[in-house]
C-alpha atoms as an extended CHARMM CRD file, in Angstrom:
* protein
*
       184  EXT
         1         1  UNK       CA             30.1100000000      -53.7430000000       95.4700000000  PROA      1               0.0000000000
         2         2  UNK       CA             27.9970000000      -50.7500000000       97.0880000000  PROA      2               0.0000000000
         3         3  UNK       CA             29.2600000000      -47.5450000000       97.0000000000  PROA      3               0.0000000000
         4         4  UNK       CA             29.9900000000      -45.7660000000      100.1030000000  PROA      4               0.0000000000
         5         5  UNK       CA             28.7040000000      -42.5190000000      100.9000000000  PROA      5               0.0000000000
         6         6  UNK       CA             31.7090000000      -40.5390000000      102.6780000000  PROA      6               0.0000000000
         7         7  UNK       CA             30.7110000000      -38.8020000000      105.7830000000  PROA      7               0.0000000000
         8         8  UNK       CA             31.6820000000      -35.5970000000      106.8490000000  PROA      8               0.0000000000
         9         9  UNK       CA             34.0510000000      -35.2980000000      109.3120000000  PROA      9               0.0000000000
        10        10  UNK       CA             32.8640000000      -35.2660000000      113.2580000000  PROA      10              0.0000000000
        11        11  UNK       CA             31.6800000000      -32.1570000000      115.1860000000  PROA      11              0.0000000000
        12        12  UNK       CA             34.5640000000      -32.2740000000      117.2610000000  PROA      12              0.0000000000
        13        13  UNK       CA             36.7730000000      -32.3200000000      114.3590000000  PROA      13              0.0000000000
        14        14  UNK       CA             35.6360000000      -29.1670000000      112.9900000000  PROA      14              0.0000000000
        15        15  UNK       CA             35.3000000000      -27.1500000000      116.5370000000  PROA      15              0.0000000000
        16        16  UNK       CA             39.7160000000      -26.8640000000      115.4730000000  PROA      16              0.0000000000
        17        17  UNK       CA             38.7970000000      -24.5670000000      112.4810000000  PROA      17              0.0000000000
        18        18  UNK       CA             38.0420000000      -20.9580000000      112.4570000000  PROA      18              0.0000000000
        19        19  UNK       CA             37.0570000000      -20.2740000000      108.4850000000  PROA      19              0.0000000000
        20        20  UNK       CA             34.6350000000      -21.7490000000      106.4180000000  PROA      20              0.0000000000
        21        21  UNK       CA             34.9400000000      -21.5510000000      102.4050000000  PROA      21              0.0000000000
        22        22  UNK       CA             31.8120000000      -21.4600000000       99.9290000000  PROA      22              0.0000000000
        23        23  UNK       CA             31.2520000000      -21.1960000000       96.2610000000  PROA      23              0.0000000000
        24        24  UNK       CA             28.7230000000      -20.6130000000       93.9700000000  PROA      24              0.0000000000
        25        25  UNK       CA             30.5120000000      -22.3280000000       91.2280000000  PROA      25              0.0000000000
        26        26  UNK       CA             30.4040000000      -20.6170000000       87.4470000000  PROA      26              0.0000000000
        27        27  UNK       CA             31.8190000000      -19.7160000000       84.6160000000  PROA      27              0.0000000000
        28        28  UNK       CA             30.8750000000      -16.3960000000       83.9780000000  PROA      28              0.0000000000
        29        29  UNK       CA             32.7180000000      -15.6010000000       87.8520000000  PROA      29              0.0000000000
        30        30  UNK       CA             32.3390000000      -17.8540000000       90.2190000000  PROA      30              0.0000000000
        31        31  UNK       CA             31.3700000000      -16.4360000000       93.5100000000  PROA      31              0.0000000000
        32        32  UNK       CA             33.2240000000      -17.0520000000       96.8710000000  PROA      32              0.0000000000
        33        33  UNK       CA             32.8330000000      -16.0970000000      100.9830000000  PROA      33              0.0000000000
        34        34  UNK       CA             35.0130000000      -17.2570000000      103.6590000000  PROA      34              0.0000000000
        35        35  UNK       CA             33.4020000000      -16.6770000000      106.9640000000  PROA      35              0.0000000000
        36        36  UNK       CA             35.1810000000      -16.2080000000      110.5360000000  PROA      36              0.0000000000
        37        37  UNK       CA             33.4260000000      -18.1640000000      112.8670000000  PROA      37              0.0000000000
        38        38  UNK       CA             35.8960000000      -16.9280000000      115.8930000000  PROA      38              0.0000000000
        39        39  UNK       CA             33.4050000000      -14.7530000000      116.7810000000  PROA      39              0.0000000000
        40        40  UNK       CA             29.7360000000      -15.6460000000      119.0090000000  PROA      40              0.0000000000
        41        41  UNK       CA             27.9970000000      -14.0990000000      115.4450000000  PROA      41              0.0000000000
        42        42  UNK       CA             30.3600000000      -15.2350000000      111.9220000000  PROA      42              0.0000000000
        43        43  UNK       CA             32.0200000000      -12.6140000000      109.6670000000  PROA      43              0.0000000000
        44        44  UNK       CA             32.6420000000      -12.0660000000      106.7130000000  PROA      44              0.0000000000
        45        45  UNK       CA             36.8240000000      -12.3010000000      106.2940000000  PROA      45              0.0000000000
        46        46  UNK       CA             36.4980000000      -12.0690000000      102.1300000000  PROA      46              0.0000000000
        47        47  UNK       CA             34.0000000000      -12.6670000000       99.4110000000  PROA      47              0.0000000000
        48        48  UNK       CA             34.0600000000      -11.5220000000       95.9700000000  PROA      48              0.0000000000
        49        49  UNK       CA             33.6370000000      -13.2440000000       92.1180000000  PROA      49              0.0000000000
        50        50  UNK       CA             36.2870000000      -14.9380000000       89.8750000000  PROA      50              0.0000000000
        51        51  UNK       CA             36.4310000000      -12.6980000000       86.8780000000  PROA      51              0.0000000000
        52        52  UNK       CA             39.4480000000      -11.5000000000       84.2000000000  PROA      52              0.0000000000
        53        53  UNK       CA             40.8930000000       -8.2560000000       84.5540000000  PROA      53              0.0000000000
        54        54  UNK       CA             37.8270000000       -6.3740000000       83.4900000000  PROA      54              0.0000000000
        55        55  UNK       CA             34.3540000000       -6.1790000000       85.3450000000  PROA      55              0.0000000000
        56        56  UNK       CA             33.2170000000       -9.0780000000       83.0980000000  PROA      56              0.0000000000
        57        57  UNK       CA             35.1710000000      -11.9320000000       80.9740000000  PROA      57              0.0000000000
        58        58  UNK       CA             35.9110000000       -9.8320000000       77.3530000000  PROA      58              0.0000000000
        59        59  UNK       CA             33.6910000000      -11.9470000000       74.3210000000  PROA      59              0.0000000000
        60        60  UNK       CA             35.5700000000      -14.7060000000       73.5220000000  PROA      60              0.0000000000
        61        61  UNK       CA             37.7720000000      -15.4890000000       76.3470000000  PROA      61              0.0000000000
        62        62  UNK       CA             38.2050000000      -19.5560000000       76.2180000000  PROA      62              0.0000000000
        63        63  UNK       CA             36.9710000000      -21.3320000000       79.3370000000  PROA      63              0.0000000000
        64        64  UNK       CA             40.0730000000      -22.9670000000       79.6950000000  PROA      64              0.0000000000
        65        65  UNK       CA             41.1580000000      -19.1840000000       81.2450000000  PROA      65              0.0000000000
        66        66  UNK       CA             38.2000000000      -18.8160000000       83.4180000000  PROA      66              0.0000000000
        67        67  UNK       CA             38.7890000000      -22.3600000000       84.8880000000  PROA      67              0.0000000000
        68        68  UNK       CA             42.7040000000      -22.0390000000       85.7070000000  PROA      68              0.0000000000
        69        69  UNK       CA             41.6650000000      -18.4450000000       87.4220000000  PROA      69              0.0000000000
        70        70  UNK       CA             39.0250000000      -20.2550000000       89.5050000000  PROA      70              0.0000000000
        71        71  UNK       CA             42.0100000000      -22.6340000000       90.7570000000  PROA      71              0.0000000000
        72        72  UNK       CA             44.0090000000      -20.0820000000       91.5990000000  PROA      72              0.0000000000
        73        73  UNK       CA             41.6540000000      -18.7620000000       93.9560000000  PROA      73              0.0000000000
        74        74  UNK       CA             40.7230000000      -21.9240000000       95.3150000000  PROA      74              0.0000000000
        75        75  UNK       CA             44.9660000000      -22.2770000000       96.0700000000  PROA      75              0.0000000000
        76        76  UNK       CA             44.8600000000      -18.9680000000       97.0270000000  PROA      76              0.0000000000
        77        77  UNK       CA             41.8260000000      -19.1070000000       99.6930000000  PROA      77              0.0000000000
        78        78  UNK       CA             43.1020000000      -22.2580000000      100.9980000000  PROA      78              0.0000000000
        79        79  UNK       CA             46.5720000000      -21.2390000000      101.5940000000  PROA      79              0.0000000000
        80        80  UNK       CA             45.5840000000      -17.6050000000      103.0530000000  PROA      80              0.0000000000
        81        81  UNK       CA             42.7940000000      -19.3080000000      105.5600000000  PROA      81              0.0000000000
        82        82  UNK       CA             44.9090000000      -22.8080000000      106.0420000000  PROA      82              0.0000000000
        83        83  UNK       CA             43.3960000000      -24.6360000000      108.0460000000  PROA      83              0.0000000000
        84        84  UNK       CA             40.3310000000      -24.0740000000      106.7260000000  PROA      84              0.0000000000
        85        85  UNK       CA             36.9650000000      -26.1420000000      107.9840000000  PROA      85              0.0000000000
        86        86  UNK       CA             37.2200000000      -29.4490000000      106.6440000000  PROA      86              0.0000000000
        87        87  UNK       CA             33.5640000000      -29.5790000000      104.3770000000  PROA      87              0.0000000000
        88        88  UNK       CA             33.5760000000      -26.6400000000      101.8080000000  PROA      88              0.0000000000
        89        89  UNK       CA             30.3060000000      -25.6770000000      100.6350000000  PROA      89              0.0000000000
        90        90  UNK       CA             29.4440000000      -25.2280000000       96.5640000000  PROA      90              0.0000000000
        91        91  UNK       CA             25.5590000000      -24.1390000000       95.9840000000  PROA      91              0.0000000000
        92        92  UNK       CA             24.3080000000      -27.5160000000       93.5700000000  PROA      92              0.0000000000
        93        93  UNK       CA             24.5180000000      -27.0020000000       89.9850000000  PROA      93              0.0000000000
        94        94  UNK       CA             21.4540000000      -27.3030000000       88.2730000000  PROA      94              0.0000000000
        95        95  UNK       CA             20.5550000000      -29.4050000000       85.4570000000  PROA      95              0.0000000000
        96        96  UNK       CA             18.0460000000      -28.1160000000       83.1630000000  PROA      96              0.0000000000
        97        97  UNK       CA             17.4970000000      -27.2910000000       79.3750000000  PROA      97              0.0000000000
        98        98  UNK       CA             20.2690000000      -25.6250000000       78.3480000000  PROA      98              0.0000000000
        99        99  UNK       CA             23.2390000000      -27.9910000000       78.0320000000  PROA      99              0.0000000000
       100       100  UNK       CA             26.0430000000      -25.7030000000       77.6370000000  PROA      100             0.0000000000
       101       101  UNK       CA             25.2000000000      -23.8380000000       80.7230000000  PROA      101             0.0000000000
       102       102  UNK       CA             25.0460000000      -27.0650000000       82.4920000000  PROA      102             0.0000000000
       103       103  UNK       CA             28.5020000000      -28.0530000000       81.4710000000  PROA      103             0.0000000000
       104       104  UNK       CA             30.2060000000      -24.9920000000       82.3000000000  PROA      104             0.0000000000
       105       105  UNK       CA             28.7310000000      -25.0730000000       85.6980000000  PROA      105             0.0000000000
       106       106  UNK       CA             29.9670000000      -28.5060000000       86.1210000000  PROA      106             0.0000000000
       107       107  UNK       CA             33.5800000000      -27.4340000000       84.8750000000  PROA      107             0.0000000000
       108       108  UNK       CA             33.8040000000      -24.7610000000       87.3420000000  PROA      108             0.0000000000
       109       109  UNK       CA             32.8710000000      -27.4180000000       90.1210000000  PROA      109             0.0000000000
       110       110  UNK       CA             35.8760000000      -29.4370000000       88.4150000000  PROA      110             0.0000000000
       111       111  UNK       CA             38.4080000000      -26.5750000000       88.3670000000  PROA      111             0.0000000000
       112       112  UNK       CA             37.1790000000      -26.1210000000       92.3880000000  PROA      112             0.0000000000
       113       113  UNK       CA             37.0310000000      -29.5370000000       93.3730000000  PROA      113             0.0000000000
       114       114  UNK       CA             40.5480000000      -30.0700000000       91.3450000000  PROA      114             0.0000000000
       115       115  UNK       CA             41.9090000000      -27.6060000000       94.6720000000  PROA      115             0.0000000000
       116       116  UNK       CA             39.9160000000      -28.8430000000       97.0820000000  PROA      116             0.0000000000
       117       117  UNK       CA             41.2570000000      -32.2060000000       97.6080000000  PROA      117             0.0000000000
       118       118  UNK       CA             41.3350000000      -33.3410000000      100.6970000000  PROA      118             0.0000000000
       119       119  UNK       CA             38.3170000000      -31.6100000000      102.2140000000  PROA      119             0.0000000000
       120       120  UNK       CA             34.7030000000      -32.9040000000      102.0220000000  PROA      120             0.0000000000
       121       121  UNK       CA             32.4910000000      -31.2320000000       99.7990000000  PROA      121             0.0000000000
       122       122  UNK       CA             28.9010000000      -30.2730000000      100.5520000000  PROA      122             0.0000000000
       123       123  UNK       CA             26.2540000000      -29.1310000000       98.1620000000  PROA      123             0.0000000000
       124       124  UNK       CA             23.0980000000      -27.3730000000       98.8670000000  PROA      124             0.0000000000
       125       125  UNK       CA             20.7040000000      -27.0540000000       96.2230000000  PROA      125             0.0000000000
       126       126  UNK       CA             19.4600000000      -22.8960000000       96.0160000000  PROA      126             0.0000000000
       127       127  UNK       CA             15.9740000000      -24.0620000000       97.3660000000  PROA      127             0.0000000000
       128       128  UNK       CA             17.9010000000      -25.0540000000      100.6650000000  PROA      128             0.0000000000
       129       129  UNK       CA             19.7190000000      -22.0640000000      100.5910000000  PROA      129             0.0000000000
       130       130  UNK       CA             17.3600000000      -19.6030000000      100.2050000000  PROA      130             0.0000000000
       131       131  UNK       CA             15.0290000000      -21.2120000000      102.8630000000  PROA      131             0.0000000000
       132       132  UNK       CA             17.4410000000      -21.6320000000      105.6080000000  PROA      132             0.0000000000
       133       133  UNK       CA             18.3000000000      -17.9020000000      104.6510000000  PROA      133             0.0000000000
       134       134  UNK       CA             14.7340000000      -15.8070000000      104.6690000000  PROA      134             0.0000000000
       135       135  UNK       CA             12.0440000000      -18.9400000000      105.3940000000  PROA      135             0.0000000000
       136       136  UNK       CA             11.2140000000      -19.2680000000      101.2790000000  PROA      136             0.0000000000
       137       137  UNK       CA             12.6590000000      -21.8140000000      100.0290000000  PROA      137             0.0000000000
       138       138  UNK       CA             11.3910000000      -19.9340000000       96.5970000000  PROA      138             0.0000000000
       139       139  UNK       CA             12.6750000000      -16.5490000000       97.5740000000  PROA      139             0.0000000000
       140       140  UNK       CA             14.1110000000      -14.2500000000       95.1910000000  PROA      140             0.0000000000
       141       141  UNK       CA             17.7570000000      -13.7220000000       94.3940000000  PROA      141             0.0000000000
       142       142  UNK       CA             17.3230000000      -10.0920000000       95.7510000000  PROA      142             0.0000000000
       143       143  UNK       CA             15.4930000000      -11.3930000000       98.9030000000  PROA      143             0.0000000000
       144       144  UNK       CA             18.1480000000      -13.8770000000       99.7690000000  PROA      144             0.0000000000
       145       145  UNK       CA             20.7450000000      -10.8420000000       99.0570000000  PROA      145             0.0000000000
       146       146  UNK       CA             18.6560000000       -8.5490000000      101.2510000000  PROA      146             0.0000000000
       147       147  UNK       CA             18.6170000000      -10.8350000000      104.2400000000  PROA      147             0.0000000000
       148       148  UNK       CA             22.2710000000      -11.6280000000      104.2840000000  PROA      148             0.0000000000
       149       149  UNK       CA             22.6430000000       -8.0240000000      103.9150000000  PROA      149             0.0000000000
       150       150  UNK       CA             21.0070000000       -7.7780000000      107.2530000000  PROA      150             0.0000000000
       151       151  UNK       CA             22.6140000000      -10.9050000000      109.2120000000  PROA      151             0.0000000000
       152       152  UNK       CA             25.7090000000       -9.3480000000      108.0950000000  PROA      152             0.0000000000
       153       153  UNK       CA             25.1970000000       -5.8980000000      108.4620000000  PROA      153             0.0000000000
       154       154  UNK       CA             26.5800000000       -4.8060000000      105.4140000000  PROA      154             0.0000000000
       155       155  UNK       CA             24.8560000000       -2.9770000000      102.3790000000  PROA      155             0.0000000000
       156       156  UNK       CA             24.1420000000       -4.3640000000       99.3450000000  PROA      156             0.0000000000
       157       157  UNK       CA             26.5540000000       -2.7720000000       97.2680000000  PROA      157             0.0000000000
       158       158  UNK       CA             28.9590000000       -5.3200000000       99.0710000000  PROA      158             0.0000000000
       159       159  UNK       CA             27.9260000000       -7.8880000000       96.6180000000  PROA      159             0.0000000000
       160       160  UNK       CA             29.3480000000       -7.3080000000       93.6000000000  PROA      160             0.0000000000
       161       161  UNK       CA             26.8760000000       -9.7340000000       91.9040000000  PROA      161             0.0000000000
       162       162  UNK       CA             24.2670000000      -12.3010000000       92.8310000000  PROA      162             0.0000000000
       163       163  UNK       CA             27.0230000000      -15.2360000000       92.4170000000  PROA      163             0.0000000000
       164       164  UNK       CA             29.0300000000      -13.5450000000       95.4360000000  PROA      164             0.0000000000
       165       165  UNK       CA             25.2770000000      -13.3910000000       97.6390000000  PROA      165             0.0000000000
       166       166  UNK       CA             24.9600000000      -17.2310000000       96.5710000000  PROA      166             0.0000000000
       167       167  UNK       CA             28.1730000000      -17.7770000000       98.1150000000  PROA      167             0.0000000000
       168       168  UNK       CA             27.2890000000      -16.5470000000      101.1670000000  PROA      168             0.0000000000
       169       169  UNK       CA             24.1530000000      -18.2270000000      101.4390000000  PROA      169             0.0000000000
       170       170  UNK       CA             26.0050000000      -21.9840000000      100.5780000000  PROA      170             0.0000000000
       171       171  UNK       CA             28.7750000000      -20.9410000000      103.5790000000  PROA      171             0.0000000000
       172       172  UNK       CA             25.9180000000      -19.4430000000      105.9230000000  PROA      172             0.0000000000
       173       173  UNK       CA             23.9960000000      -22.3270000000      105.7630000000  PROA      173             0.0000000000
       174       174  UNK       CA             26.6700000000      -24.5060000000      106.1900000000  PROA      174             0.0000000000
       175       175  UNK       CA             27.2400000000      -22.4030000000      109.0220000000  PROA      175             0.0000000000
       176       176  UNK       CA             23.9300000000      -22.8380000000      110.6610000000  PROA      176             0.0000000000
       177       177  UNK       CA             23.7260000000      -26.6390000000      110.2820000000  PROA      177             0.0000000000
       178       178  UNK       CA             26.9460000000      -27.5300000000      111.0560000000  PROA      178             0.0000000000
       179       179  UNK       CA             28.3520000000      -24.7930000000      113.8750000000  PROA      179             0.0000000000
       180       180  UNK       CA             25.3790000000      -22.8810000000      115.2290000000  PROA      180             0.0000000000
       181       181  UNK       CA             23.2920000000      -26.1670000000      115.3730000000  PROA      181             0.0000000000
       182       182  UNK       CA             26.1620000000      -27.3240000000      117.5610000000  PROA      182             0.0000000000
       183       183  UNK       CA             26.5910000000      -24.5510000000      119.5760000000  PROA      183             0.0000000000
       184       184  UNK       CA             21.9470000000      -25.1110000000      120.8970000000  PROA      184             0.0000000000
């Protein structure tokens, strides 16, 4: 028996929904945006990373912590923009050489997706990303950072760290292919 391939929901479906939700899933902070796309030009209604109580997770802090804090704000995002946009967008966790870090990003996407049930999930790998964001699909973190800067007009300060600047990219470019492209 083939597996099925669940489609997103229909344009005229999502034209109900005001907020969009992405994440840059991690676990040293997961970074999140929610955009307002009330307006002709989207805002920014919150972004920000999933950390402990201090600027970074203290040495040693089990990952079972880190994942039951990335719930919460996936509870907490979806129950303070309800109804949110029925696709949320996570940036694609890469698989590479280092094993542990691929695991933990693919716990964060757990804790997330754990939340997000009931909404269609969309991943965009960071080459997407950063080329529907400056043109380069091999652009720089910074770049990337800079340009949403710019769209946004905010300074870069707003971004706390690079996982928050990811999430914006995933939600912009969700954005752009699946609101702006509607609105041409």
């Amino acid at each position: 028996m083939a597996n099925k391939k669940k489609q997103p929901p229909s344009i005229d479906t999502q034209k109900n929904y005001r907020f969009m939700v992405g994440f840059d899933p991690s676990l040293s902070g997961t970074g999140y945006a929610v955009l307002d796309t009330f307006y002709k030009m989207p805002r920014i209604a919150e972004m920000g990373a999933v950390k402990g109580r201090t600027k970074t997770w203290p040495a040693g802090t089990p990952y079972q912590i880190k994942l039951a804090l990335i719930q919460a704000k996936a509870k907490e995002l979806r129950a303070k923009y309800d109804p949110i946009f029925p696709i949320v967008f996570l940036e694609r966790g890469h698989t590479g050489p280092f094993n542990n870090d691929t695991q933990a990003v693919f716990r964060a996407r757990g804790a997330l997706e754990s939340e997000l049930v009931g909404n269609y999930i969309q991943e965009y790998p960071p080459r997407q990303v950063k080329k529907a964001i400056t043109g380069n699909g091999s652009a720089e973190k910074e770049e990337v950072a800079e340009h949403l800067a710019e769209i946004f007009g905010i300074s870069l300060d707003h971004f706390e760290t690079f996982d928050v600047s990811d999430a914006l990219g995933v939600v912009y470019t969700g954005y752009l292919e699946h609101v702006k492209k509607g609105d041409k």
